[in-house]
Amino acid sequence: MNAATSSFTDFISQTAPELVPGKMSLPDGNHSDFSAHATTIVSMRCRGGVVMAGDRRATMGNYISSRDIEKVFPADFHSLIGIAGTAGIGLEMVRLYQTELEHYEKIEGRPLTLEGKANRLATMLRSNLGIALQGLAVVPLFAGFDLDAEDPDTSGKIFSFDVVGGVYQERDFDSIGSGSVFAKSSLKKTFRRGMEREEAVKIAVEALYDAADDDSATGGPDPIRKLYPVVMSATADGTDRVDEDEVAAIAADIVSRRTSDEA
Amino acid sequence: MAMQFYTSPEQIMRDRSEYARKNISRGRNVIALSCADGVLMVAENVSTALYKLYELYDRIGFAAVGKYIEFENLRTAGVRMADLRGYSYDRRDVTAVSLAKAYAQTLGAIFTEQTKPFEVELCVAGVGRRPEDDELYRLTFDGFINHEPGYLAMGGQAEQLVEVLEGNHDINAPVREAFALATRALAAGGENGTQRELNKDVLEVAMLERSKPARTFRRIQGAALEALMPEQEDESDESSESE
């Protein structure tokens, strides 16, 4: 260890480079067909924080490789990360990112700022660019509660990224993955500023429902297997996963509204 | 060429031990003890920014006395080792005993190979599901590991502190009682066995909370610490009411 660092990624790059994701060199060509792909994630601001939700489907081409994959995770105590793209690399990136944030917090005695966390994630993505261009791209969505914000009601922030490591702060909501076009169209009509968390959870589930309606790579609610989207929130009290029964009830409500004769 | 004087290995080791021991004994004391709610760590520390109690991993804490810059180096190395292990294998594969052994290796190597030993004493504490499963390791400057039974004290007056803890410690006591015992022990560390006054400004308190599912380390400061401190006036009021 030569330089003193508070970054876990920097530390393993020096001591155990084989553990850094994205460092492998691949033969030329596009390799996207060999890996499972995770799709739609939505996130939006709400009163007191943010809400993030992800569907449960992973696909390999036109084949459903998983019906119960989870793609939304707490990044640390006050932030959330969701992934779309190559599932294996995305999950590894999430694990490294979680360790990265925790490591910094332990070494320094205080967590990174929310912007600092977003920039750190962008750097990790940039180091993945090589394999991203060979078809193994992964794109995260990051959202969290900003502890330094003056007004807790507008303290939720959302950051989106691209494969080259660009980081963009979103105004109100964002979505990533193949179903994101449809999810965003849905949110465009349902989102209102200053919504309570409960309402944000409802429109997040509905946005995923709309995405699943038109995008074959996004899974809809599955009452037969009792599989529903993973919905989480980040507020001043920390991150929290919305109870599965609650999500099931919301999904059932959406279905019944859309099957009623008046609709 | 200058004459090389012969010094026996015994003499060298004795000198090093004496040097380290003398410097550590000037340091303020730290106590770690098991209680029903977790592993409580209490340190005497006048600084509000430089801590002596830290988180190593989910259920593992770190406490130290001695030279700050030296134990800070060891702490950082411990966090790195823990995070590396947890990332390479699984979070449950990071154990207090493996970290304690790594510290023992490092301290032992420094003690025998370097001219100056580290002037530190460390504690690696692991909180279990039950108080009986807690692990407390005390590491001395020469690399010895001591597996302590439910409580440990480090610093200049460690022996006096242990005397108070001994016989009074109960692993099933609630945190309030454990804290009262710890402060009583720390207060006994005055010169020539005199009792000292300790207020919350000179105490650093942290805990590994047994019931927490993931990261268990929590600093107890501000209002939470005030709530733990005995309120002498209130106590006397209550007793007069009950009479």
PDB file of C-alpha atoms in Angstrom, chain B residues 5-204:
ATOM      1  CA  PHE B   5      28.726  -3.227  21.463  1.00  0.00           C
ATOM      2  CA  TYR B   6      27.088  -6.506  22.211  1.00  0.00           C
ATOM      3  CA  THR B   7      23.641  -6.362  23.784  1.00  0.00           C
ATOM      4  CA  SER B   8      21.888  -9.591  24.702  1.00  0.00           C
ATOM      5  CA  PRO B   9      18.486 -10.294  23.126  1.00  0.00           C
ATOM      6  CA  GLU B  10      16.979 -10.441  26.615  1.00  0.00           C
ATOM      7  CA  GLN B  11      18.190  -6.942  27.302  1.00  0.00           C
ATOM      8  CA  ILE B  12      16.889  -5.588  24.001  1.00  0.00           C
ATOM      9  CA  MET B  13      13.435  -7.084  24.537  1.00  0.00           C
ATOM     10  CA  ARG B  14      13.346  -5.900  28.124  1.00  0.00           C
ATOM     11  CA  ASP B  15      14.216  -2.376  27.069  1.00  0.00           C
ATOM     12  CA  ARG B  16      11.577  -2.357  24.373  1.00  0.00           C
ATOM     13  CA  SER B  17       8.907  -3.704  26.719  1.00  0.00           C
ATOM     14  CA  GLU B  18       9.779  -1.168  29.334  1.00  0.00           C
ATOM     15  CA  TYR B  19       9.705   1.640  26.797  1.00  0.00           C
ATOM     16  CA  ALA B  20       6.306   0.639  25.401  1.00  0.00           C
ATOM     17  CA  ARG B  21       4.785  -0.081  28.804  1.00  0.00           C
ATOM     18  CA  LYS B  22       5.928   3.229  30.240  1.00  0.00           C
ATOM     19  CA  ASN B  23       4.450   5.237  27.395  1.00  0.00           C
ATOM     20  CA  ILE B  24       1.185   3.312  27.332  1.00  0.00           C
ATOM     21  CA  SER B  25       0.785   3.763  31.077  1.00  0.00           C
ATOM     22  CA  ARG B  26       0.629   7.508  30.568  1.00  0.00           C
ATOM     23  CA  GLY B  27      -2.454   7.104  28.389  1.00  0.00           C
ATOM     24  CA  ARG B  28      -6.020   7.402  29.530  1.00  0.00           C
ATOM     25  CA  ASN B  29      -8.092   4.285  30.052  1.00  0.00           C
ATOM     26  CA  VAL B  30     -10.573   2.344  27.945  1.00  0.00           C
ATOM     27  CA  ILE B  31     -13.096  -0.255  29.016  1.00  0.00           C
ATOM     28  CA  ALA B  32     -15.043  -2.746  26.909  1.00  0.00           C
ATOM     29  CA  LEU B  33     -17.662  -4.975  28.426  1.00  0.00           C
ATOM     30  CA  SER B  34     -20.510  -7.268  27.454  1.00  0.00           C
ATOM     31  CA  CYS B  35     -24.029  -6.535  28.574  1.00  0.00           C
ATOM     32  CA  ALA B  36     -27.518  -7.684  27.613  1.00  0.00           C
ATOM     33  CA  ASP B  37     -27.855  -5.045  24.870  1.00  0.00           C
ATOM     34  CA  GLY B  38     -24.443  -5.569  23.285  1.00  0.00           C
ATOM     35  CA  VAL B  39     -20.799  -4.747  23.805  1.00  0.00           C
ATOM     36  CA  LEU B  40     -20.332  -1.387  25.484  1.00  0.00           C
ATOM     37  CA  MET B  41     -17.083   0.523  25.050  1.00  0.00           C
ATOM     38  CA  VAL B  42     -16.238   3.500  27.210  1.00  0.00           C
ATOM     39  CA  ALA B  43     -13.072   5.568  26.866  1.00  0.00           C
ATOM     40  CA  GLU B  44     -11.684   8.540  28.652  1.00  0.00           C
ATOM     41  CA  ASN B  45     -11.030  11.007  25.872  1.00  0.00           C
ATOM     42  CA  VAL B  46     -10.832  14.780  26.047  1.00  0.00           C
ATOM     43  CA  SER B  47     -10.781  15.185  22.268  1.00  0.00           C
ATOM     44  CA  THR B  48     -14.090  15.461  20.438  1.00  0.00           C
ATOM     45  CA  ALA B  49     -12.585  14.772  17.015  1.00  0.00           C
ATOM     46  CA  LEU B  50      -9.928  12.124  17.541  1.00  0.00           C
ATOM     47  CA  TYR B  51     -11.644   8.960  18.656  1.00  0.00           C
ATOM     48  CA  LYS B  52     -10.434   5.837  20.416  1.00  0.00           C
ATOM     49  CA  LEU B  53     -13.473   3.692  19.657  1.00  0.00           C
ATOM     50  CA  TYR B  54     -14.295   2.662  16.113  1.00  0.00           C
ATOM     51  CA  GLU B  55     -16.214   0.332  13.848  1.00  0.00           C
ATOM     52  CA  LEU B  56     -14.234  -2.366  12.069  1.00  0.00           C
ATOM     53  CA  TYR B  57     -17.101  -4.343  10.573  1.00  0.00           C
ATOM     54  CA  ASP B  58     -20.750  -5.292  10.981  1.00  0.00           C
ATOM     55  CA  ARG B  59     -20.419  -6.854  14.417  1.00  0.00           C
ATOM     56  CA  ILE B  60     -16.834  -5.954  15.241  1.00  0.00           C
ATOM     57  CA  GLY B  61     -15.531  -2.915  17.092  1.00  0.00           C
ATOM     58  CA  PHE B  62     -12.087  -1.520  17.795  1.00  0.00           C
ATOM     59  CA  ALA B  63     -10.746   0.312  20.830  1.00  0.00           C
ATOM     60  CA  ALA B  64      -7.244   1.521  21.539  1.00  0.00           C
ATOM     61  CA  VAL B  65      -5.009   3.329  23.981  1.00  0.00           C
ATOM     62  CA  GLY B  66      -1.549   4.752  23.426  1.00  0.00           C
ATOM     63  CA  LYS B  67      -0.048   6.709  20.602  1.00  0.00           C
ATOM     64  CA  TYR B  68      -2.805   8.001  18.334  1.00  0.00           C
ATOM     65  CA  ILE B  69      -0.970   7.919  15.007  1.00  0.00           C
ATOM     66  CA  GLU B  70       0.128   4.333  15.603  1.00  0.00           C
ATOM     67  CA  PHE B  71      -3.245   2.874  16.492  1.00  0.00           C
ATOM     68  CA  GLU B  72      -4.855   4.921  13.722  1.00  0.00           C
ATOM     69  CA  ASN B  73      -2.593   3.131  11.258  1.00  0.00           C
ATOM     70  CA  LEU B  74      -3.564  -0.210  12.718  1.00  0.00           C
ATOM     71  CA  ARG B  75      -7.254   0.687  12.664  1.00  0.00           C
ATOM     72  CA  THR B  76      -7.121   1.625   8.983  1.00  0.00           C
ATOM     73  CA  ALA B  77      -5.358  -1.614   8.185  1.00  0.00           C
ATOM     74  CA  GLY B  78      -8.057  -3.496  10.092  1.00  0.00           C
ATOM     75  CA  VAL B  79     -10.895  -1.799   8.193  1.00  0.00           C
ATOM     76  CA  ARG B  80      -9.154  -2.618   4.921  1.00  0.00           C
ATOM     77  CA  MET B  81      -8.658  -6.232   5.867  1.00  0.00           C
ATOM     78  CA  ALA B  82     -12.264  -6.583   7.020  1.00  0.00           C
ATOM     79  CA  ASP B  83     -13.734  -4.937   3.924  1.00  0.00           C
ATOM     80  CA  LEU B  84     -11.485  -6.906   1.598  1.00  0.00           C
ATOM     81  CA  ARG B  85     -12.506 -10.166   3.215  1.00  0.00           C
ATOM     82  CA  GLY B  86     -16.191  -9.301   3.259  1.00  0.00           C
ATOM     83  CA  TYR B  87     -16.059  -8.258  -0.376  1.00  0.00           C
ATOM     84  CA  SER B  88     -14.080 -11.301  -1.564  1.00  0.00           C
ATOM     85  CA  TYR B  89     -16.075 -13.890   0.388  1.00  0.00           C
ATOM     86  CA  ASP B  90     -19.151 -12.968   2.385  1.00  0.00           C
ATOM     87  CA  ARG B  91     -19.928 -10.527   5.154  1.00  0.00           C
ATOM     88  CA  ARG B  92     -20.240 -13.386   7.635  1.00  0.00           C
ATOM     89  CA  ASP B  93     -16.699 -14.519   6.849  1.00  0.00           C
ATOM     90  CA  VAL B  94     -15.261 -11.505   8.627  1.00  0.00           C
ATOM     91  CA  THR B  95     -14.617 -12.558  12.214  1.00  0.00           C
ATOM     92  CA  ALA B  96     -13.249 -10.858  15.311  1.00  0.00           C
ATOM     93  CA  VAL B  97     -10.743 -13.638  15.917  1.00  0.00           C
ATOM     94  CA  SER B  98      -9.177 -13.384  12.461  1.00  0.00           C
ATOM     95  CA  LEU B  99      -8.759  -9.619  12.864  1.00  0.00           C
ATOM     96  CA  ALA B 100      -7.285 -10.086  16.339  1.00  0.00           C
ATOM     97  CA  LYS B 101      -4.796 -12.605  14.956  1.00  0.00           C
ATOM     98  CA  ALA B 102      -3.805 -10.251  12.157  1.00  0.00           C
ATOM     99  CA  TYR B 103      -3.189  -7.484  14.688  1.00  0.00           C
ATOM    100  CA  ALA B 104      -1.150  -9.849  16.825  1.00  0.00           C
ATOM    101  CA  GLN B 105       1.000 -10.730  13.814  1.00  0.00           C
ATOM    102  CA  THR B 106       1.599  -7.085  12.987  1.00  0.00           C
ATOM    103  CA  LEU B 107       2.335  -6.002  16.538  1.00  0.00           C
ATOM    104  CA  GLY B 108       4.577  -9.010  17.160  1.00  0.00           C
ATOM    105  CA  ALA B 109       6.568  -8.382  13.995  1.00  0.00           C
ATOM    106  CA  ILE B 110       7.026  -4.712  14.817  1.00  0.00           C
ATOM    107  CA  PHE B 111       8.059  -5.528  18.359  1.00  0.00           C
ATOM    108  CA  THR B 112      10.794  -7.966  17.356  1.00  0.00           C
ATOM    109  CA  GLU B 113      11.987  -6.455  14.098  1.00  0.00           C
ATOM    110  CA  GLN B 114      11.844  -2.710  14.569  1.00  0.00           C
ATOM    111  CA  THR B 115      13.963  -0.658  16.911  1.00  0.00           C
ATOM    112  CA  LYS B 116      10.927   0.973  18.449  1.00  0.00           C
ATOM    113  CA  PRO B 117       7.826  -1.031  19.365  1.00  0.00           C
ATOM    114  CA  PHE B 118       4.327   0.409  18.876  1.00  0.00           C
ATOM    115  CA  GLU B 119       3.169   2.165  22.029  1.00  0.00           C
ATOM    116  CA  VAL B 120      -0.374   0.875  21.835  1.00  0.00           C
ATOM    117  CA  GLU B 121      -2.786  -1.580  23.332  1.00  0.00           C
ATOM    118  CA  LEU B 122      -5.784  -2.669  21.272  1.00  0.00           C
ATOM    119  CA  CYS B 123      -9.123  -4.297  21.770  1.00  0.00           C
ATOM    120  CA  VAL B 124     -11.021  -6.176  19.065  1.00  0.00           C
ATOM    121  CA  ALA B 125     -14.585  -6.764  20.220  1.00  0.00           C
ATOM    122  CA  GLY B 126     -17.148  -8.951  18.509  1.00  0.00           C
ATOM    123  CA  VAL B 127     -20.815  -8.915  19.482  1.00  0.00           C
ATOM    124  CA  GLY B 128     -22.657 -12.248  19.343  1.00  0.00           C
ATOM    125  CA  ARG B 129     -26.320 -13.161  19.253  1.00  0.00           C
ATOM    126  CA  ARG B 130     -26.196 -13.871  23.000  1.00  0.00           C
ATOM    127  CA  PRO B 131     -23.924 -12.215  25.617  1.00  0.00           C
ATOM    128  CA  GLU B 132     -22.132 -15.545  26.121  1.00  0.00           C
ATOM    129  CA  ASP B 133     -21.095 -15.466  22.449  1.00  0.00           C
ATOM    130  CA  ASP B 134     -19.371 -12.076  22.667  1.00  0.00           C
ATOM    131  CA  GLU B 135     -15.643 -12.081  22.004  1.00  0.00           C
ATOM    132  CA  LEU B 136     -13.239  -9.616  23.571  1.00  0.00           C
ATOM    133  CA  TYR B 137      -9.591  -9.719  22.556  1.00  0.00           C
ATOM    134  CA  ARG B 138      -6.949  -7.532  24.154  1.00  0.00           C
ATOM    135  CA  LEU B 139      -3.738  -7.142  22.170  1.00  0.00           C
ATOM    136  CA  THR B 140      -0.595  -5.888  23.765  1.00  0.00           C
ATOM    137  CA  PHE B 141       2.304  -4.036  22.125  1.00  0.00           C
ATOM    138  CA  ASP B 142       4.379  -7.246  21.848  1.00  0.00           C
ATOM    139  CA  GLY B 143       1.721  -9.149  19.917  1.00  0.00           C
ATOM    140  CA  PHE B 144       0.137 -11.178  22.697  1.00  0.00           C
ATOM    141  CA  ILE B 145      -3.564 -11.980  22.299  1.00  0.00           C
ATOM    142  CA  ASN B 146      -5.612 -12.216  25.455  1.00  0.00           C
ATOM    143  CA  HIS B 147      -9.147 -13.570  25.158  1.00  0.00           C
ATOM    144  CA  GLU B 148     -10.880 -11.736  27.991  1.00  0.00           C
ATOM    145  CA  PRO B 149     -13.922 -12.998  29.872  1.00  0.00           C
ATOM    146  CA  GLY B 150     -16.762 -10.517  29.301  1.00  0.00           C
ATOM    147  CA  TYR B 151     -14.857  -7.360  30.138  1.00  0.00           C
ATOM    148  CA  LEU B 152     -11.459  -5.766  29.667  1.00  0.00           C
ATOM    149  CA  ALA B 153      -9.605  -2.617  30.603  1.00  0.00           C
ATOM    150  CA  MET B 154      -6.616  -0.989  28.907  1.00  0.00           C
ATOM    151  CA  GLY B 155      -4.398   1.973  29.700  1.00  0.00           C
ATOM    152  CA  GLY B 156      -2.256   3.184  32.552  1.00  0.00           C
ATOM    153  CA  GLN B 157      -4.540   2.138  35.381  1.00  0.00           C
ATOM    154  CA  ALA B 158      -5.869  -1.046  33.767  1.00  0.00           C
ATOM    155  CA  GLU B 159      -5.219  -3.142  36.872  1.00  0.00           C
ATOM    156  CA  GLN B 160      -7.174  -0.834  39.153  1.00  0.00           C
ATOM    157  CA  LEU B 161     -10.002  -0.755  36.644  1.00  0.00           C
ATOM    158  CA  VAL B 162     -10.156  -4.524  36.362  1.00  0.00           C
ATOM    159  CA  GLU B 163     -10.413  -4.754  40.152  1.00  0.00           C
ATOM    160  CA  VAL B 164     -13.653  -2.783  40.028  1.00  0.00           C
ATOM    161  CA  LEU B 165     -15.035  -4.727  37.077  1.00  0.00           C
ATOM    162  CA  GLU B 166     -14.147  -8.075  38.585  1.00  0.00           C
ATOM    163  CA  GLY B 167     -17.005  -9.475  40.628  1.00  0.00           C
ATOM    164  CA  ASN B 168     -19.331  -6.587  39.731  1.00  0.00           C
ATOM    165  CA  HIS B 169     -19.730  -7.414  36.073  1.00  0.00           C
ATOM    166  CA  ASP B 170     -22.850  -9.159  34.842  1.00  0.00           C
ATOM    167  CA  ILE B 171     -23.113 -10.032  31.140  1.00  0.00           C
ATOM    168  CA  ASN B 172     -26.911 -10.029  31.402  1.00  0.00           C
ATOM    169  CA  ALA B 173     -27.198  -6.543  32.901  1.00  0.00           C
ATOM    170  CA  PRO B 174     -28.914  -3.810  30.859  1.00  0.00           C
ATOM    171  CA  VAL B 175     -26.746  -1.179  29.179  1.00  0.00           C
ATOM    172  CA  ARG B 176     -27.508   1.454  31.836  1.00  0.00           C
ATOM    173  CA  GLU B 177     -26.016  -0.754  34.562  1.00  0.00           C
ATOM    174  CA  ALA B 178     -23.029  -1.677  32.410  1.00  0.00           C
ATOM    175  CA  PHE B 179     -22.378   1.991  31.740  1.00  0.00           C
ATOM    176  CA  ALA B 180     -22.610   2.838  35.460  1.00  0.00           C
ATOM    177  CA  LEU B 181     -20.096   0.098  36.220  1.00  0.00           C
ATOM    178  CA  ALA B 182     -17.745   1.240  33.459  1.00  0.00           C
ATOM    179  CA  THR B 183     -17.731   4.855  34.656  1.00  0.00           C
ATOM    180  CA  ARG B 184     -17.289   3.698  38.252  1.00  0.00           C
ATOM    181  CA  ALA B 185     -14.247   1.700  37.144  1.00  0.00           C
ATOM    182  CA  LEU B 186     -12.826   4.597  35.117  1.00  0.00           C
ATOM    183  CA  ALA B 187     -13.335   6.930  38.073  1.00  0.00           C
ATOM    184  CA  ALA B 188     -11.292   4.561  40.225  1.00  0.00           C
ATOM    185  CA  GLY B 189      -8.273   5.186  38.032  1.00  0.00           C
ATOM    186  CA  GLY B 190      -7.126   8.268  39.942  1.00  0.00           C
ATOM    187  CA  GLU B 191      -3.678   8.602  41.370  1.00  0.00           C
ATOM    188  CA  ASN B 192      -3.065   6.449  44.445  1.00  0.00           C
ATOM    189  CA  GLY B 193      -6.500   4.897  44.075  1.00  0.00           C
ATOM    190  CA  THR B 194      -8.455   8.094  44.537  1.00  0.00           C
ATOM    191  CA  GLN B 195     -11.899   8.469  42.954  1.00  0.00           C
ATOM    192  CA  ARG B 196     -12.164  11.030  40.201  1.00  0.00           C
ATOM    193  CA  GLU B 197     -15.055  13.015  38.836  1.00  0.00           C
ATOM    194  CA  LEU B 198     -15.966  12.095  35.262  1.00  0.00           C
ATOM    195  CA  ASN B 199     -18.426  14.130  33.259  1.00  0.00           C
ATOM    196  CA  LYS B 200     -19.713  13.457  29.767  1.00  0.00           C
ATOM    197  CA  ASP B 201     -17.225  15.862  28.171  1.00  0.00           C
ATOM    198  CA  VAL B 202     -14.339  13.525  28.891  1.00  0.00           C
ATOM    199  CA  LEU B 203     -16.151  10.322  27.959  1.00  0.00           C
ATOM    200  CA  GLU B 204     -16.295   8.673  24.564  1.00  0.00           C
TER     201      GLU B 204
END
